[in-house]
JSON list of C-alpha atoms in Angstrom, two decimals:
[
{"chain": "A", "resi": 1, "resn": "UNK", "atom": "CA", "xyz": [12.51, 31.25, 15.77]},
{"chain": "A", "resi": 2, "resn": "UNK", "atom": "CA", "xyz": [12.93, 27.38, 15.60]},
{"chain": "A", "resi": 3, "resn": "UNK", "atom": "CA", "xyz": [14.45, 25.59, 12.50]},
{"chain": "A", "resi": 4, "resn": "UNK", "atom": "CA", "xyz": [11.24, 24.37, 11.31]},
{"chain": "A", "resi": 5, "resn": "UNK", "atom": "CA", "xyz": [8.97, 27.97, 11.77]},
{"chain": "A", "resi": 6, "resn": "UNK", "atom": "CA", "xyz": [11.48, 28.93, 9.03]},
{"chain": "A", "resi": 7, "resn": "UNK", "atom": "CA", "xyz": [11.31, 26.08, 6.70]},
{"chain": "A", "resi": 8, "resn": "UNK", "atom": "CA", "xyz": [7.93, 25.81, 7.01]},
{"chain": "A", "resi": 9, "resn": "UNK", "atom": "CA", "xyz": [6.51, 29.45, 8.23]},
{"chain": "A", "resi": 10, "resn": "UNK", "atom": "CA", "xyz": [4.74, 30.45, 11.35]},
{"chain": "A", "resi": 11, "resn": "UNK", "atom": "CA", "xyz": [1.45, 27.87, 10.48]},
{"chain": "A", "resi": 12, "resn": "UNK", "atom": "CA", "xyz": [3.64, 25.15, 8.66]},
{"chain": "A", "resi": 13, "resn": "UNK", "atom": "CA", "xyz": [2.15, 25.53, 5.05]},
{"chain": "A", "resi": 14, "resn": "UNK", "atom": "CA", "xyz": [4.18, 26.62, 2.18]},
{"chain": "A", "resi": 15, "resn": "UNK", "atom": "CA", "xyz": [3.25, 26.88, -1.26]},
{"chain": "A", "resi": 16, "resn": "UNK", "atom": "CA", "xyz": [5.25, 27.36, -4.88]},
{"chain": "A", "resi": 17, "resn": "UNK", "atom": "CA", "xyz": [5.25, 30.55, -6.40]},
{"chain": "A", "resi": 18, "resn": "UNK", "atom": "CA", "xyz": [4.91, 30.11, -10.06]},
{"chain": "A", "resi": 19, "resn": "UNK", "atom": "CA", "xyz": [4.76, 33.13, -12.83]},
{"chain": "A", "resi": 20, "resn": "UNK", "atom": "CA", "xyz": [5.91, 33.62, -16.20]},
{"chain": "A", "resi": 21, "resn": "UNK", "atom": "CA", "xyz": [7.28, 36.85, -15.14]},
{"chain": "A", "resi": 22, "resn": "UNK", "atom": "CA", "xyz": [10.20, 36.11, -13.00]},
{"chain": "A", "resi": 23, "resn": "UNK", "atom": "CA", "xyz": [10.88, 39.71, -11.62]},
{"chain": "A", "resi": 24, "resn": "UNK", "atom": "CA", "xyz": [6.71, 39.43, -10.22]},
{"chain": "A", "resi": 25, "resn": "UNK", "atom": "CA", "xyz": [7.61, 35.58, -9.05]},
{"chain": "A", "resi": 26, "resn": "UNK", "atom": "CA", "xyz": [10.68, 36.96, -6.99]},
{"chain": "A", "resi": 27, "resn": "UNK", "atom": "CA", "xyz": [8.80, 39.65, -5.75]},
{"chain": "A", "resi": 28, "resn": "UNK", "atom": "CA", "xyz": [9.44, 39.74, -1.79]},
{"chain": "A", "resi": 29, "resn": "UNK", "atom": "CA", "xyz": [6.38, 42.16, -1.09]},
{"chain": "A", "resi": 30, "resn": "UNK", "atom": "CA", "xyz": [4.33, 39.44, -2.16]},
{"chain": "A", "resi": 31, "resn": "UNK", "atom": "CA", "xyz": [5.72, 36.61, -0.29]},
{"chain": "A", "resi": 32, "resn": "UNK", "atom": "CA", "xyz": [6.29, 38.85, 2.48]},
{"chain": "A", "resi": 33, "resn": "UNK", "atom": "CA", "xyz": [2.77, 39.26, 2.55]},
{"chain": "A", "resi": 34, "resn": "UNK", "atom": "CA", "xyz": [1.59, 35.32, 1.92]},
{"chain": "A", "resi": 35, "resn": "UNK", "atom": "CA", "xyz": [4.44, 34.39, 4.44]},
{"chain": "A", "resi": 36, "resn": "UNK", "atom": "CA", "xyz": [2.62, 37.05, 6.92]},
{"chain": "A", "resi": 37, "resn": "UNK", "atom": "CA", "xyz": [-0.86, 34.75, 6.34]},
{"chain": "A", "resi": 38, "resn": "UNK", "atom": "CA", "xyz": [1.61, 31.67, 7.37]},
{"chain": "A", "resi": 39, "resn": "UNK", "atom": "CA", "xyz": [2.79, 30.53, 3.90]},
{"chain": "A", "resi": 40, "resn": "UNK", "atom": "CA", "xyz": [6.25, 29.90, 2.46]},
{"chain": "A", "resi": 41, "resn": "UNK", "atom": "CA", "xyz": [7.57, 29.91, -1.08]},
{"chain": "A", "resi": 42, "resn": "UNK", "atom": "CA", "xyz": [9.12, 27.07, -1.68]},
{"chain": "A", "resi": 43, "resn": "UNK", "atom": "CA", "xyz": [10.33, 24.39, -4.24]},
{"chain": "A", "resi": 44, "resn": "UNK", "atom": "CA", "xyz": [9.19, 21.38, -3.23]},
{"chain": "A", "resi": 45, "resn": "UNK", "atom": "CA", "xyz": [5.63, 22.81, -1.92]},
{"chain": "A", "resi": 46, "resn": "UNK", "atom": "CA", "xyz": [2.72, 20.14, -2.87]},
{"chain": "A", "resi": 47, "resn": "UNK", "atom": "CA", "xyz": [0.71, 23.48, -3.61]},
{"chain": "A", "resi": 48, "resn": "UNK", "atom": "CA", "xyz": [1.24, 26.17, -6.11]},
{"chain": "A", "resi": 49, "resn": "UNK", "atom": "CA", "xyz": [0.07, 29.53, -6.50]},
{"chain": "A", "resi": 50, "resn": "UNK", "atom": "CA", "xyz": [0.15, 30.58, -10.02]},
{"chain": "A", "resi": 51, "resn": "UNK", "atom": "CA", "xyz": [0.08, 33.95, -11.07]},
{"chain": "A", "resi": 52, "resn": "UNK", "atom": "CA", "xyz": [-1.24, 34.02, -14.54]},
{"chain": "A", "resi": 53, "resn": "UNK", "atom": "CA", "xyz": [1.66, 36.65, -16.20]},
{"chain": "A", "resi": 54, "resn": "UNK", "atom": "CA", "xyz": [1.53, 37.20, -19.00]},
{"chain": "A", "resi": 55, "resn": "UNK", "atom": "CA", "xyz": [-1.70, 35.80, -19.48]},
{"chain": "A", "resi": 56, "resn": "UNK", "atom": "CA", "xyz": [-1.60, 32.18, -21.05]},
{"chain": "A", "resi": 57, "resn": "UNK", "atom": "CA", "xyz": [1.02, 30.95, -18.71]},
{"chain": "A", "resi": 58, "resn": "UNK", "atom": "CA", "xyz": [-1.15, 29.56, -16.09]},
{"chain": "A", "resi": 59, "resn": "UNK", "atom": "CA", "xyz": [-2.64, 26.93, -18.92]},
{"chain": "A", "resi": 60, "resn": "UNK", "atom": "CA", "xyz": [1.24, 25.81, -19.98]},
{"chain": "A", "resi": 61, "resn": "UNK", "atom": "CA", "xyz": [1.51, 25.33, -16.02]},
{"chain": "A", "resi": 62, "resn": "UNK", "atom": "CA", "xyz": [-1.54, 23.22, -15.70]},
{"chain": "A", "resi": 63, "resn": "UNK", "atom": "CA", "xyz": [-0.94, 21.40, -18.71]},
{"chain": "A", "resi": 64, "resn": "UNK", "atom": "CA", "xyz": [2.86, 20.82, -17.34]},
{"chain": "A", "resi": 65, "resn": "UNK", "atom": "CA", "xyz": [1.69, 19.85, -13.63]},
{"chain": "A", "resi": 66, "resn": "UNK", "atom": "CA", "xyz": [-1.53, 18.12, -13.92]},
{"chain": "A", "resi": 67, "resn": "UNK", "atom": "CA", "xyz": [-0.60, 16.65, -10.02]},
{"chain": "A", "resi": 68, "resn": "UNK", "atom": "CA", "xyz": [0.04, 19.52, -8.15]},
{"chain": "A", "resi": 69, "resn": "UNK", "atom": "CA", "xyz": [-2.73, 21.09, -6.02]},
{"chain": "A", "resi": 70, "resn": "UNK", "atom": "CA", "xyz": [-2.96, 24.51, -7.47]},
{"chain": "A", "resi": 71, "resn": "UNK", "atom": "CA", "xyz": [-4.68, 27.97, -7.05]},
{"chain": "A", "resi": 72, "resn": "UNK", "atom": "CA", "xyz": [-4.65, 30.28, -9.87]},
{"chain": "A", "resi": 73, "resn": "UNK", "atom": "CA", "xyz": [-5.08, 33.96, -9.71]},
{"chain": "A", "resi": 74, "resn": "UNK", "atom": "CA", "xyz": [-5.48, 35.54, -13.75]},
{"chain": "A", "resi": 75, "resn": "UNK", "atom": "CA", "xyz": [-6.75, 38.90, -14.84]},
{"chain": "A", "resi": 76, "resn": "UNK", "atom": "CA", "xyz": [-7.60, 37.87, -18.58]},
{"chain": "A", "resi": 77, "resn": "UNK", "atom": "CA", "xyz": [-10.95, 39.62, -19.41]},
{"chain": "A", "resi": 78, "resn": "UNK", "atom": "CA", "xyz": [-11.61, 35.98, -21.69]},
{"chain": "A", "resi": 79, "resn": "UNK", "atom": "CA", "xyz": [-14.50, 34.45, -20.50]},
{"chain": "A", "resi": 80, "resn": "UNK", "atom": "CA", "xyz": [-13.32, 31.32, -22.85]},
{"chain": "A", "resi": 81, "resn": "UNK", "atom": "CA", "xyz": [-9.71, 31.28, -21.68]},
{"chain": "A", "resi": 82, "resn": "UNK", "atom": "CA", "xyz": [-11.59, 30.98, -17.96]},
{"chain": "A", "resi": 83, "resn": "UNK", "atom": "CA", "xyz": [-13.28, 28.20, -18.92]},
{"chain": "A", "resi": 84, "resn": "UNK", "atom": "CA", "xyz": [-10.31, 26.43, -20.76]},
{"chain": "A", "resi": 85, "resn": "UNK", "atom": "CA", "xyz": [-8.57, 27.04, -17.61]},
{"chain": "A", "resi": 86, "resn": "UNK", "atom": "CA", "xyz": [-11.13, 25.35, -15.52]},
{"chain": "A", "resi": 87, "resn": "UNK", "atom": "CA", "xyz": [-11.15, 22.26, -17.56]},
{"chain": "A", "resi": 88, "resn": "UNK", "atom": "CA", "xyz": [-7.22, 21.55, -16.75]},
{"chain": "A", "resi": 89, "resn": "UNK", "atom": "CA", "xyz": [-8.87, 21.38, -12.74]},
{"chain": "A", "resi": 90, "resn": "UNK", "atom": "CA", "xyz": [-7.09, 24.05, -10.71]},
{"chain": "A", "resi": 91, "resn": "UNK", "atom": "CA", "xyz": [-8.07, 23.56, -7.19]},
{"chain": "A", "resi": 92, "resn": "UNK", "atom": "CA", "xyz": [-8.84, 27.35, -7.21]},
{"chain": "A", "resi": 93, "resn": "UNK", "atom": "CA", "xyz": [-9.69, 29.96, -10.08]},
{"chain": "A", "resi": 94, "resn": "UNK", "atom": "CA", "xyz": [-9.62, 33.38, -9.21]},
{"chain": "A", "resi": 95, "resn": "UNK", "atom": "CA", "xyz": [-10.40, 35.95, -12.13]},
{"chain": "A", "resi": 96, "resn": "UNK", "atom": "CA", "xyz": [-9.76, 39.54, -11.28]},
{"chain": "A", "resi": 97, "resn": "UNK", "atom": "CA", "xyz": [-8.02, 41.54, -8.67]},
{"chain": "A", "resi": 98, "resn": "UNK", "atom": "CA", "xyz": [-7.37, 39.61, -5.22]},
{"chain": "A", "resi": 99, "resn": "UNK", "atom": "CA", "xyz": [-5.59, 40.85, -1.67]},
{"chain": "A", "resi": 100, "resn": "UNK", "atom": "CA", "xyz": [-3.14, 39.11, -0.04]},
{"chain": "A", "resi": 101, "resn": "UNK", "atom": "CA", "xyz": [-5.40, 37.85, 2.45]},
{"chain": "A", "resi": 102, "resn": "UNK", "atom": "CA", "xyz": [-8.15, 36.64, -0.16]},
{"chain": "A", "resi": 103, "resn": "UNK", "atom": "CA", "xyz": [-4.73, 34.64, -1.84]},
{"chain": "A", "resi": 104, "resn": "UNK", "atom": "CA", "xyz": [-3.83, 32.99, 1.59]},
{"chain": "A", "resi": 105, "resn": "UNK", "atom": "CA", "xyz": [-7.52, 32.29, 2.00]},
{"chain": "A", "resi": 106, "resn": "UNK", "atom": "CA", "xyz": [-7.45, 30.87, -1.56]},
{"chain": "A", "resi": 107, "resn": "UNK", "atom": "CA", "xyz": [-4.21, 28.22, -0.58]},
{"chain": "A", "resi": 108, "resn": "UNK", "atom": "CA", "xyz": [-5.76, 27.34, 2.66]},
{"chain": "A", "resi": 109, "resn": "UNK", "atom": "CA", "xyz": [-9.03, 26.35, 1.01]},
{"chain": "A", "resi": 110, "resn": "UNK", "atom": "CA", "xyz": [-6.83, 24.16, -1.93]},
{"chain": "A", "resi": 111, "resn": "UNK", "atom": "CA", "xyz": [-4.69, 23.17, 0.93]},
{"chain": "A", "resi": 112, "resn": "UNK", "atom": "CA", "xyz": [-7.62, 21.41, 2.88]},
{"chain": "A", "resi": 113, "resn": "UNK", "atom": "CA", "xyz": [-9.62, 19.91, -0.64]},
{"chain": "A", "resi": 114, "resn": "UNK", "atom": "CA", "xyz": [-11.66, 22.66, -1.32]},
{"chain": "A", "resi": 115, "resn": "UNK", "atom": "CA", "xyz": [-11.97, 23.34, -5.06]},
{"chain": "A", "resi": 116, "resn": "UNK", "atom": "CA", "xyz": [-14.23, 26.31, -6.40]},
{"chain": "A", "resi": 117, "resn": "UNK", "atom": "CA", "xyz": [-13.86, 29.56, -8.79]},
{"chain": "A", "resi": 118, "resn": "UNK", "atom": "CA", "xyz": [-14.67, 33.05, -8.56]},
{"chain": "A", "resi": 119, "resn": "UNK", "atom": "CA", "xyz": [-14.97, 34.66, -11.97]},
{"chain": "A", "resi": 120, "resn": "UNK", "atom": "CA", "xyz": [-16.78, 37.40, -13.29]},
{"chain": "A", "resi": 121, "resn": "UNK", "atom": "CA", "xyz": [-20.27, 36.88, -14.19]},
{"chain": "A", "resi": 122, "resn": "UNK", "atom": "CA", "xyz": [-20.21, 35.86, -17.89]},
{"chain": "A", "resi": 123, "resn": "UNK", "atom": "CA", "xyz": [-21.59, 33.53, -19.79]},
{"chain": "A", "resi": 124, "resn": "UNK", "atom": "CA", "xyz": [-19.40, 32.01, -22.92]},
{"chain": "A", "resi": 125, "resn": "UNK", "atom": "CA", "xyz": [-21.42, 32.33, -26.17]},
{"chain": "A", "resi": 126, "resn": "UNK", "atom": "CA", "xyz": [-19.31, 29.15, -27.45]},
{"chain": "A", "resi": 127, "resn": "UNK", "atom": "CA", "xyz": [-19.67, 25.50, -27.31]},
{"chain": "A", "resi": 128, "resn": "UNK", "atom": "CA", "xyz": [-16.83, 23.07, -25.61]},
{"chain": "A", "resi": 129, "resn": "UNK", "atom": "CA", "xyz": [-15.72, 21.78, -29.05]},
{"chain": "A", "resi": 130, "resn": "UNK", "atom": "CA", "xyz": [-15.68, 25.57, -30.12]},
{"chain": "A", "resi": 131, "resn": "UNK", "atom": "CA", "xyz": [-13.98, 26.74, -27.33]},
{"chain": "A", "resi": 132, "resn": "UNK", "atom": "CA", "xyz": [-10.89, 23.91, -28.42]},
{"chain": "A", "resi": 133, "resn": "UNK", "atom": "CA", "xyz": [-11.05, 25.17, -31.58]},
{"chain": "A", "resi": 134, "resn": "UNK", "atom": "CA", "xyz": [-10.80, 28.81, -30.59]},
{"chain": "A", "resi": 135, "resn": "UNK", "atom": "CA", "xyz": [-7.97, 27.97, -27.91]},
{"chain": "A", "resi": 136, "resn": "UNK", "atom": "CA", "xyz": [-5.80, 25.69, -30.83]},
{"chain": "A", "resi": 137, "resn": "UNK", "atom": "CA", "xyz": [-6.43, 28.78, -33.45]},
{"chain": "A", "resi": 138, "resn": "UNK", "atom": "CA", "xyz": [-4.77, 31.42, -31.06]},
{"chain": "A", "resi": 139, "resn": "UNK", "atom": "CA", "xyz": [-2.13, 29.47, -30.34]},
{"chain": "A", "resi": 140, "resn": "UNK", "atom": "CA", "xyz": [-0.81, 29.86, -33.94]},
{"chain": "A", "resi": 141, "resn": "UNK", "atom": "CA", "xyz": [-2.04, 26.70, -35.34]},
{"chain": "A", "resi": 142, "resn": "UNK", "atom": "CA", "xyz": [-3.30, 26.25, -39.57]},
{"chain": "A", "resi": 143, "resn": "UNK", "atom": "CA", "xyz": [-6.25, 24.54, -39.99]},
{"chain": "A", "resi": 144, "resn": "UNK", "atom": "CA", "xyz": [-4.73, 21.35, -41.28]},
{"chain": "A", "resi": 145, "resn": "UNK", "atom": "CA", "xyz": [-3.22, 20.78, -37.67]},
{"chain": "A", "resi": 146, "resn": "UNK", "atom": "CA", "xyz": [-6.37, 21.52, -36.01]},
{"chain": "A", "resi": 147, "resn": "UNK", "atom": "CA", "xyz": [-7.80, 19.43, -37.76]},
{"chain": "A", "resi": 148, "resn": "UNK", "atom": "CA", "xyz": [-5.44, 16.34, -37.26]},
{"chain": "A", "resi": 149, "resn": "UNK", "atom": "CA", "xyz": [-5.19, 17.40, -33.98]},
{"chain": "A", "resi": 150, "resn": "UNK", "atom": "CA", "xyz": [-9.47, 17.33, -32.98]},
{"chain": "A", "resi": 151, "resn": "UNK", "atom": "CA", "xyz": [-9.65, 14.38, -35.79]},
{"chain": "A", "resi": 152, "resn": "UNK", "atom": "CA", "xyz": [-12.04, 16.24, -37.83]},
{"chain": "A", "resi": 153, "resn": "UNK", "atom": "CA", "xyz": [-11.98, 17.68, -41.65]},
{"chain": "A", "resi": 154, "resn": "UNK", "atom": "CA", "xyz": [-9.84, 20.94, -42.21]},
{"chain": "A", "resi": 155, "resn": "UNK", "atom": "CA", "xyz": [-13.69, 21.95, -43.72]},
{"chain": "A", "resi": 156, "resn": "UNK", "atom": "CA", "xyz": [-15.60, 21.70, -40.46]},
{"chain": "A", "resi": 157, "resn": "UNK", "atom": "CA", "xyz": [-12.54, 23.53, -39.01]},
{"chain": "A", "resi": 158, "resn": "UNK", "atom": "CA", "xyz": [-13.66, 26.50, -41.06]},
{"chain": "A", "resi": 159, "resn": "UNK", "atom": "CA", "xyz": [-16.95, 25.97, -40.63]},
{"chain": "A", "resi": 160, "resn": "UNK", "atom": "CA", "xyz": [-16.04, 26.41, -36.93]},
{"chain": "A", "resi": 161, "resn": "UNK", "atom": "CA", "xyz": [-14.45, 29.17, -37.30]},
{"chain": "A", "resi": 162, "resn": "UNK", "atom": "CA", "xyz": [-17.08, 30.76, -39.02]},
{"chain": "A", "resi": 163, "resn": "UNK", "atom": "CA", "xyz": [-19.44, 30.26, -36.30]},
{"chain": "A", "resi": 164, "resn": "UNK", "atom": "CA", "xyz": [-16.94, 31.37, -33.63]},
{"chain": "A", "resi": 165, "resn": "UNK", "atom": "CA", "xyz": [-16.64, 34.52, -35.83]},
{"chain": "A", "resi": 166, "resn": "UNK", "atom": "CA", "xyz": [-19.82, 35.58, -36.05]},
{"chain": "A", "resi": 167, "resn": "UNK", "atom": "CA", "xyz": [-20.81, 35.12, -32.44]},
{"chain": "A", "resi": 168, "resn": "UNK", "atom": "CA", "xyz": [-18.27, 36.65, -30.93]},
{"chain": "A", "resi": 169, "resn": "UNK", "atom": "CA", "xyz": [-18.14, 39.44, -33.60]},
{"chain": "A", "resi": 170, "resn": "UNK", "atom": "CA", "xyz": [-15.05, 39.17, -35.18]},
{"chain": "A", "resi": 171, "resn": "UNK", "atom": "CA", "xyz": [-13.55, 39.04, -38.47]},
{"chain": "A", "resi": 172, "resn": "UNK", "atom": "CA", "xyz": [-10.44, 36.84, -38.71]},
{"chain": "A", "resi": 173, "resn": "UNK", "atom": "CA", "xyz": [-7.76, 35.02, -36.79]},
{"chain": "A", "resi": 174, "resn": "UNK", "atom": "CA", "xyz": [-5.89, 37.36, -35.71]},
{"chain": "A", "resi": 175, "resn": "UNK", "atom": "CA", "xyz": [-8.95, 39.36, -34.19]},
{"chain": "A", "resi": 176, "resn": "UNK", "atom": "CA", "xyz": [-9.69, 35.64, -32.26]},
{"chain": "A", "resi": 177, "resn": "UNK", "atom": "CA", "xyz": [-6.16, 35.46, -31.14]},
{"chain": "A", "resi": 178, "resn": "UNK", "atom": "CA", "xyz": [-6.29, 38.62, -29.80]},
{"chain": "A", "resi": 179, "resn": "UNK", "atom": "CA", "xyz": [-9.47, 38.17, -28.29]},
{"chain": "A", "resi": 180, "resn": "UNK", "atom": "CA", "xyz": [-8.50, 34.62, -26.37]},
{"chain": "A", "resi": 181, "resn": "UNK", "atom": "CA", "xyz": [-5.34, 36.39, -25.18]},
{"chain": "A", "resi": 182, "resn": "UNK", "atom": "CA", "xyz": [-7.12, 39.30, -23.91]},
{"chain": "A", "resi": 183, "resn": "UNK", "atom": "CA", "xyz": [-5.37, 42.06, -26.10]},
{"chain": "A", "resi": 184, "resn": "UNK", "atom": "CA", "xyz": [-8.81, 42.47, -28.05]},
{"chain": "A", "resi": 185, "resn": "UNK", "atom": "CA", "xyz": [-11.38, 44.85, -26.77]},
{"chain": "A", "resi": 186, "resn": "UNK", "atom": "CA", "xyz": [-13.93, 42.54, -25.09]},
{"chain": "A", "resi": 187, "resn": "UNK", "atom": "CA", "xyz": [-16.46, 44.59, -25.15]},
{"chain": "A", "resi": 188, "resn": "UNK", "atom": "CA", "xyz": [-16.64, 45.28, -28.68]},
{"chain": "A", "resi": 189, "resn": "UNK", "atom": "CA", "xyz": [-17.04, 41.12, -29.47]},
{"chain": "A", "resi": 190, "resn": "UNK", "atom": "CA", "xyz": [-20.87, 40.99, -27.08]},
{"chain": "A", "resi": 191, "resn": "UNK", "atom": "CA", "xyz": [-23.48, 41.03, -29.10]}
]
């Protein structure tokens, strides 16, 4: 094998391996796999693959590398968290359970400019500006910083939450939290 079929795998592509889990993001079955579809982990990749574990990491990634090209494949059963995902532009969204060969697919599409999403057939039941407010109120934050933070009162911030409440069926913050992280029985929240 020639010097550059290793640095760069048998099809020259290679790719970043990124997961909050770092036994799952040194996993060798999985690159074994990707690097058997002609990709390569490695540092300096222009591409990432991030594996949303545990769920919530894959938006501190985007936020953190709004430049790199990047596929992400979550499992969150949060039809808002998909969205707030979305809005930080992956080149790729893929929400559920995906092969190898779906993955590799996945890079080669980002690789060549593609962007698109495969997610679960769901329709949010909250507006953009609700969905913010949601995502700031499971991330730990008191209404006073919301509310600096989305330069509104702290008033319509409860207001807000109200609404987000009652139409997703739930009674306080740390049912919402629970719910945007995906530890909250979806099911129960439809209407």
């Amino acid at each position: 094998m020639t010097e550059q079929a290793i640095r760069f795998g048998p099809l020259g592509r290679s790719y970043q391996l990124i997961c909050g889990v770092p036994a799952y993001a040194s996993a060798s079955d999985l690159t074994a796999a990707l690097w058997r579809h002609g990709w390569v982990p490695t540092d300096s990749a222009r591409i990432a693959l991030i594996i949303d574990a545990p769920w919530g990491n894959a938006l501190q990634q985007l936020s953190s590398n709004p430049t790199l090209t990047t596929v992400v494949v979550t499992s969150s059963p949060c039809p808002e968290y998909w969205e707030d995902l979305w809005v930080l532009q992956p080149a790729v969204l893929l929400v559920g359970s995906y092969t190898i060969a779906e993955m590799a697919s996945a890079l080669k599409r980002a690789a060549a400019g593609d962007s698109f999403r495969q997610t679960p057939r769901h329709e949010s039941l909250l507006t953009s500006s609700e969905r913010k407010l949601l995502q700031l109120t499971a991330m730990g934050l008191e209404n006073k910083r919301i509310a600096r933070e989305l330069h509104i009162t702290e008033g319509t911030v409860k207001n807000g939450l109200g609404r987000i409440y009652i139409k997703l069926g739930l009674l306080n913050r740390t049912q919402l939290a629970l719910y945007y992280w995906g530890l909250w029985p979806i099911a129960e929240c439809m209407p």
